[in-house]
XYZ file of C-alpha atoms in Angstrom:
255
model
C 14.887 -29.272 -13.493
C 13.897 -27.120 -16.016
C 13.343 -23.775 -14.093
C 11.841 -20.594 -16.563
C 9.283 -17.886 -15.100
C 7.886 -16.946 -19.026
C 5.254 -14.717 -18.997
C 5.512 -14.285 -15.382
C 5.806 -11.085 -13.551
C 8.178 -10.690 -10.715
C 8.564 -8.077 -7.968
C 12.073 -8.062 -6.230
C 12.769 -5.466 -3.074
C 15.856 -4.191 -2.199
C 17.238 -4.859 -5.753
C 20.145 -2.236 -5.479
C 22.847 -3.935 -4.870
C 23.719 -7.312 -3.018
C 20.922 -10.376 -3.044
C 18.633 -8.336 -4.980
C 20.669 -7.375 -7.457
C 21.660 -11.319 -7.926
C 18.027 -11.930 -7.740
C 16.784 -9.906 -10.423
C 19.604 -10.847 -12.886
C 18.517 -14.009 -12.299
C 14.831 -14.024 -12.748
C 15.519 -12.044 -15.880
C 17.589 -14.511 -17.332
C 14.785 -16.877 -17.075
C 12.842 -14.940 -18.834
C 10.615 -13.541 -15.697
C 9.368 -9.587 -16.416
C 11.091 -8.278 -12.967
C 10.122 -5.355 -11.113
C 12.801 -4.222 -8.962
C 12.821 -1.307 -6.329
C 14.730 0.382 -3.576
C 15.634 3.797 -2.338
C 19.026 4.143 -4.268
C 18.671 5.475 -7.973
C 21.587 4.491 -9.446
C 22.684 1.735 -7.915
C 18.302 0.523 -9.564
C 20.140 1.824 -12.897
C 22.897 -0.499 -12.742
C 21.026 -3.848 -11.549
C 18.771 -2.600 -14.652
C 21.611 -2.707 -17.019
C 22.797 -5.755 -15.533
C 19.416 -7.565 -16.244
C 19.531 -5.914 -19.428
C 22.789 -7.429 -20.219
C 21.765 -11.077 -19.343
C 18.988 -11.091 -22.090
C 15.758 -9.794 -19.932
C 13.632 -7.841 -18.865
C 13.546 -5.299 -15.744
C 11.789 -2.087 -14.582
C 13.299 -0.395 -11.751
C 11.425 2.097 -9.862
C 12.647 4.563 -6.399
C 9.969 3.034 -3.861
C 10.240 3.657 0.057
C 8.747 0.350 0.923
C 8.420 1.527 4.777
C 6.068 3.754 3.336
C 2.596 1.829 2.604
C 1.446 4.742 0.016
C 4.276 4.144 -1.849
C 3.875 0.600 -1.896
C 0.609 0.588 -3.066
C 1.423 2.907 -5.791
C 4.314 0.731 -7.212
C 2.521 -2.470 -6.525
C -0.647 -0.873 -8.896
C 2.022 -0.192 -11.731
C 3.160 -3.242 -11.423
C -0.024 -4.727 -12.257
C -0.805 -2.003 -14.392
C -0.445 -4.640 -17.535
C -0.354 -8.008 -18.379
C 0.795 -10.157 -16.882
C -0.224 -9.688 -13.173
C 2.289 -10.014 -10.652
C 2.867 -13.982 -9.339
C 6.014 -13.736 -7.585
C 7.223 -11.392 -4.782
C 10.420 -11.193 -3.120
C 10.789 -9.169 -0.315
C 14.474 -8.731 0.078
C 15.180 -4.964 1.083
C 15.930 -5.092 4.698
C 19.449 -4.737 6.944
C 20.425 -2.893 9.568
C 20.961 0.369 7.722
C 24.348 1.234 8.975
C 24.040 0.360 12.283
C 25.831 -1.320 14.320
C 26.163 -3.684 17.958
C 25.794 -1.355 20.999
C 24.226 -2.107 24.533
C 20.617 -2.140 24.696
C 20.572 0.745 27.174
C 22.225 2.751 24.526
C 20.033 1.968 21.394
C 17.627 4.776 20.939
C 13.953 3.832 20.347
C 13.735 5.566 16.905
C 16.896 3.006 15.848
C 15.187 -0.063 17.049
C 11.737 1.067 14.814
C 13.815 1.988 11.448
C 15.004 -1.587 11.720
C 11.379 -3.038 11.896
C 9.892 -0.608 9.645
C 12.182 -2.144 6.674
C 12.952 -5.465 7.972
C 8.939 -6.151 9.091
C 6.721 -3.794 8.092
C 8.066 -3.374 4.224
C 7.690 -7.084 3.722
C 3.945 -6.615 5.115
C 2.799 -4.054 2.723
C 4.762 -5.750 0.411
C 2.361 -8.996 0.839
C -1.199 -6.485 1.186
C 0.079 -4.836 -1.687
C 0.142 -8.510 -4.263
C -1.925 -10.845 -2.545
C -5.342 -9.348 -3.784
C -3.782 -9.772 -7.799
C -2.660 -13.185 -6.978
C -5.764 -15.097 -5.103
C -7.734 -13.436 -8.253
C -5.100 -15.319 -10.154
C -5.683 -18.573 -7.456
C -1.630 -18.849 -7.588
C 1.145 -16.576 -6.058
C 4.682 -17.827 -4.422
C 6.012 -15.221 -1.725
C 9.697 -15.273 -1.302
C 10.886 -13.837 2.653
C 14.880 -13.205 2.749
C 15.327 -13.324 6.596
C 18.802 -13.805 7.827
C 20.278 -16.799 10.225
C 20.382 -14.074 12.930
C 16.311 -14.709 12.753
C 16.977 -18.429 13.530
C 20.154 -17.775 16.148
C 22.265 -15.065 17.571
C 22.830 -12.237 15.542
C 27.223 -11.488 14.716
C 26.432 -8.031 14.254
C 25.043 -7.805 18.237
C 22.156 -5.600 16.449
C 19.179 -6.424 19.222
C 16.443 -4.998 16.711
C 18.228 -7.280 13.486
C 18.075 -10.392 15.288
C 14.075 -9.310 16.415
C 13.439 -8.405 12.883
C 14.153 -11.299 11.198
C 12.736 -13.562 13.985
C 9.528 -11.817 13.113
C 9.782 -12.399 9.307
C 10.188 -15.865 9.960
C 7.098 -15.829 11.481
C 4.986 -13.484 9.278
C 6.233 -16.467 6.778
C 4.962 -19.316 8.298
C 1.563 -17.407 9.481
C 0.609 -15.880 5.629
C 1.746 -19.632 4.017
C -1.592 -21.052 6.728
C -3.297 -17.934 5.394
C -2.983 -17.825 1.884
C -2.259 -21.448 1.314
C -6.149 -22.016 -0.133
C -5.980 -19.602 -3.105
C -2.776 -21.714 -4.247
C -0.271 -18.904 -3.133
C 2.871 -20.329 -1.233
C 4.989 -18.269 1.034
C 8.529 -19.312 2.037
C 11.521 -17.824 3.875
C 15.445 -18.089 3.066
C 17.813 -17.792 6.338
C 21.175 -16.571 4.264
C 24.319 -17.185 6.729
C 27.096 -14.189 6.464
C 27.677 -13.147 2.484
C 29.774 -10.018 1.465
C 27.489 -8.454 -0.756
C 26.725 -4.709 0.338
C 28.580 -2.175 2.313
C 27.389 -3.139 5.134
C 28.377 -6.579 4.946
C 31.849 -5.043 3.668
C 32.476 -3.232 7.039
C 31.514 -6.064 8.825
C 33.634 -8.021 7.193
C 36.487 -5.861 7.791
C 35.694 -4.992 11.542
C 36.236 -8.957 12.100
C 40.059 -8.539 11.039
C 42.086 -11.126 9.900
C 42.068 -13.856 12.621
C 38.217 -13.202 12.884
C 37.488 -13.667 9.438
C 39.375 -16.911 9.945
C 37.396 -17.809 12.526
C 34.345 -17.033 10.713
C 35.593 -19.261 7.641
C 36.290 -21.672 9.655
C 32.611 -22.182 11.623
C 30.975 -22.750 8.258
C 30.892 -26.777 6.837
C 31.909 -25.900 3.717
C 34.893 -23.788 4.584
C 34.177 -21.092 2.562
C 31.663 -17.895 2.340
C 28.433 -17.963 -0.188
C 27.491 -15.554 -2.917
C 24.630 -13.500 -3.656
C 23.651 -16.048 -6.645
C 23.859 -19.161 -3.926
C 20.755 -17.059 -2.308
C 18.898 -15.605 -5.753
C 19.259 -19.671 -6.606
C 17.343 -20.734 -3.114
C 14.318 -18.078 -3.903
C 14.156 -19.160 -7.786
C 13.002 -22.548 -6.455
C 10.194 -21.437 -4.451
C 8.866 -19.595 -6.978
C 9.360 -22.591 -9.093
C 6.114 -24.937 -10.539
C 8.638 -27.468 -8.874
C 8.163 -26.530 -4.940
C 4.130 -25.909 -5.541
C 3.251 -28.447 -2.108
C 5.807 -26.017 -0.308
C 5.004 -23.268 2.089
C 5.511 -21.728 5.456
C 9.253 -23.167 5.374
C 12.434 -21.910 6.027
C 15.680 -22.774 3.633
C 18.943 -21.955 5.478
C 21.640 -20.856 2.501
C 24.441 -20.845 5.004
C 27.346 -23.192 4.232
C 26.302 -25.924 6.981
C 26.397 -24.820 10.666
């Protein structure tokens, strides 16, 4: 397969650090104009450089995505220019430093933060392209959910494992939606990666026997990388996986 995204404009979410970071590099190097955002300047700056570094192209702009304004705004200079936007990955999501407590002790305002980015970002995210791409009659829509979506959440975060249950959903519903003006929408289920510092201190919090443990559960006997995810979405948004939509890839290792 010969995979390139020439002349093709690309919106990644969450592009900080971690999968988006990976996914942006990525994209760039195949030549894609990428349009990354998130709420964390300089880590944008660096993910920038990075892009920079591997030959292409990226804009990086500081974008609340829980905010639908916002959205809109960033979406509109997106497609400000040539060429419109075809491919949108909404990545930004997490559990935003939380972590596993009772349900009788999680706080309402907790459980909605999680939603607002995990659910609701990804939402705007799709109102916010989907008019530019069934003008354009093609689109691909890239969901990074999480195997707690599919399964039992190892962080014990109630509001995670609803979150990403819901993307799953949202993915399968929009593919039956938007299928007719060509535009395909898919979801990746990544199994545990270290790639932020939240994934860091869960990591850590398993200790040595746990991590083991963890290791140990996965097929392949060993953890994934941000690329092994950033490689899943670059074929859905691929002319090769054009009679795909409303699916779910699990980038886990084998369970």
């Amino acid at each position: 397969m010969n995979i390139r995204f020439d002349n093709q404009k690309v919106i990644v979410t969450g592009a900080a650090h971690g999968f988006g970071r990976a996914l942006c590099v990525e994209f760039a190097r195949l030549g894609a104009q990428v349009w990354g955002c998130d709420i964390l300047p300089d880590e944008l700056a660096e993910t920038r450089r990075l892009c920079v570094e591997a030959g292409g192209m990226c804009q990086v702009r500081t974008v609340d995505i829980t905010q639908v304004d916002a959205v809109r705004a960033f979406v509109d200079e997106a497609n400000s220019d040539e060429p419109p936007v075809t491919v949108l990955v909404n990545n930004a999501g997490g559990v935003l430093g939380q972590v596993g407590r009772p349900i009788e002790d999680v706080p309402p305002a907790d459980w909605q933060a999680i939603f607002d980015v995990n659910v609701s970002g990804a939402f705007y995210m799709c109102q916010g392209v989907v008019p530019g791409m069934k003008a354009a009659r093609r689109g691909r829509i890239i969901n990074i959910a999480s195997g707690a979506g599919l399964g039992v959440s190892l962080t014990g975060i109630q509001a995670y494992a609803s979150a990403k249950a819901a993307l799953v959903n949202l993915t399968r519903q929009l593919g039956h939606e938007l299928g007719a003006w060509g535009i395909t929408v898919n979801c990746i289920a990544p199994g545990f990666v270290r790639s932020n510092p939240n994934t860091e201190k869960q990591w850590q919090s398993y200790g040595e026997e746990g991590q083991r443990q963890l290791v140990e559960r996965i097929a392949l006997k060993q953890l994934g990388t941000p690329e092994d995810i950033a490689y899943g979405a670059l074929f859905f948004a691929s002319e090769y996986a054009g009679w795909i939509t409303g699916q779910v890839l699990s980038i886990d290792g084998g369970k």
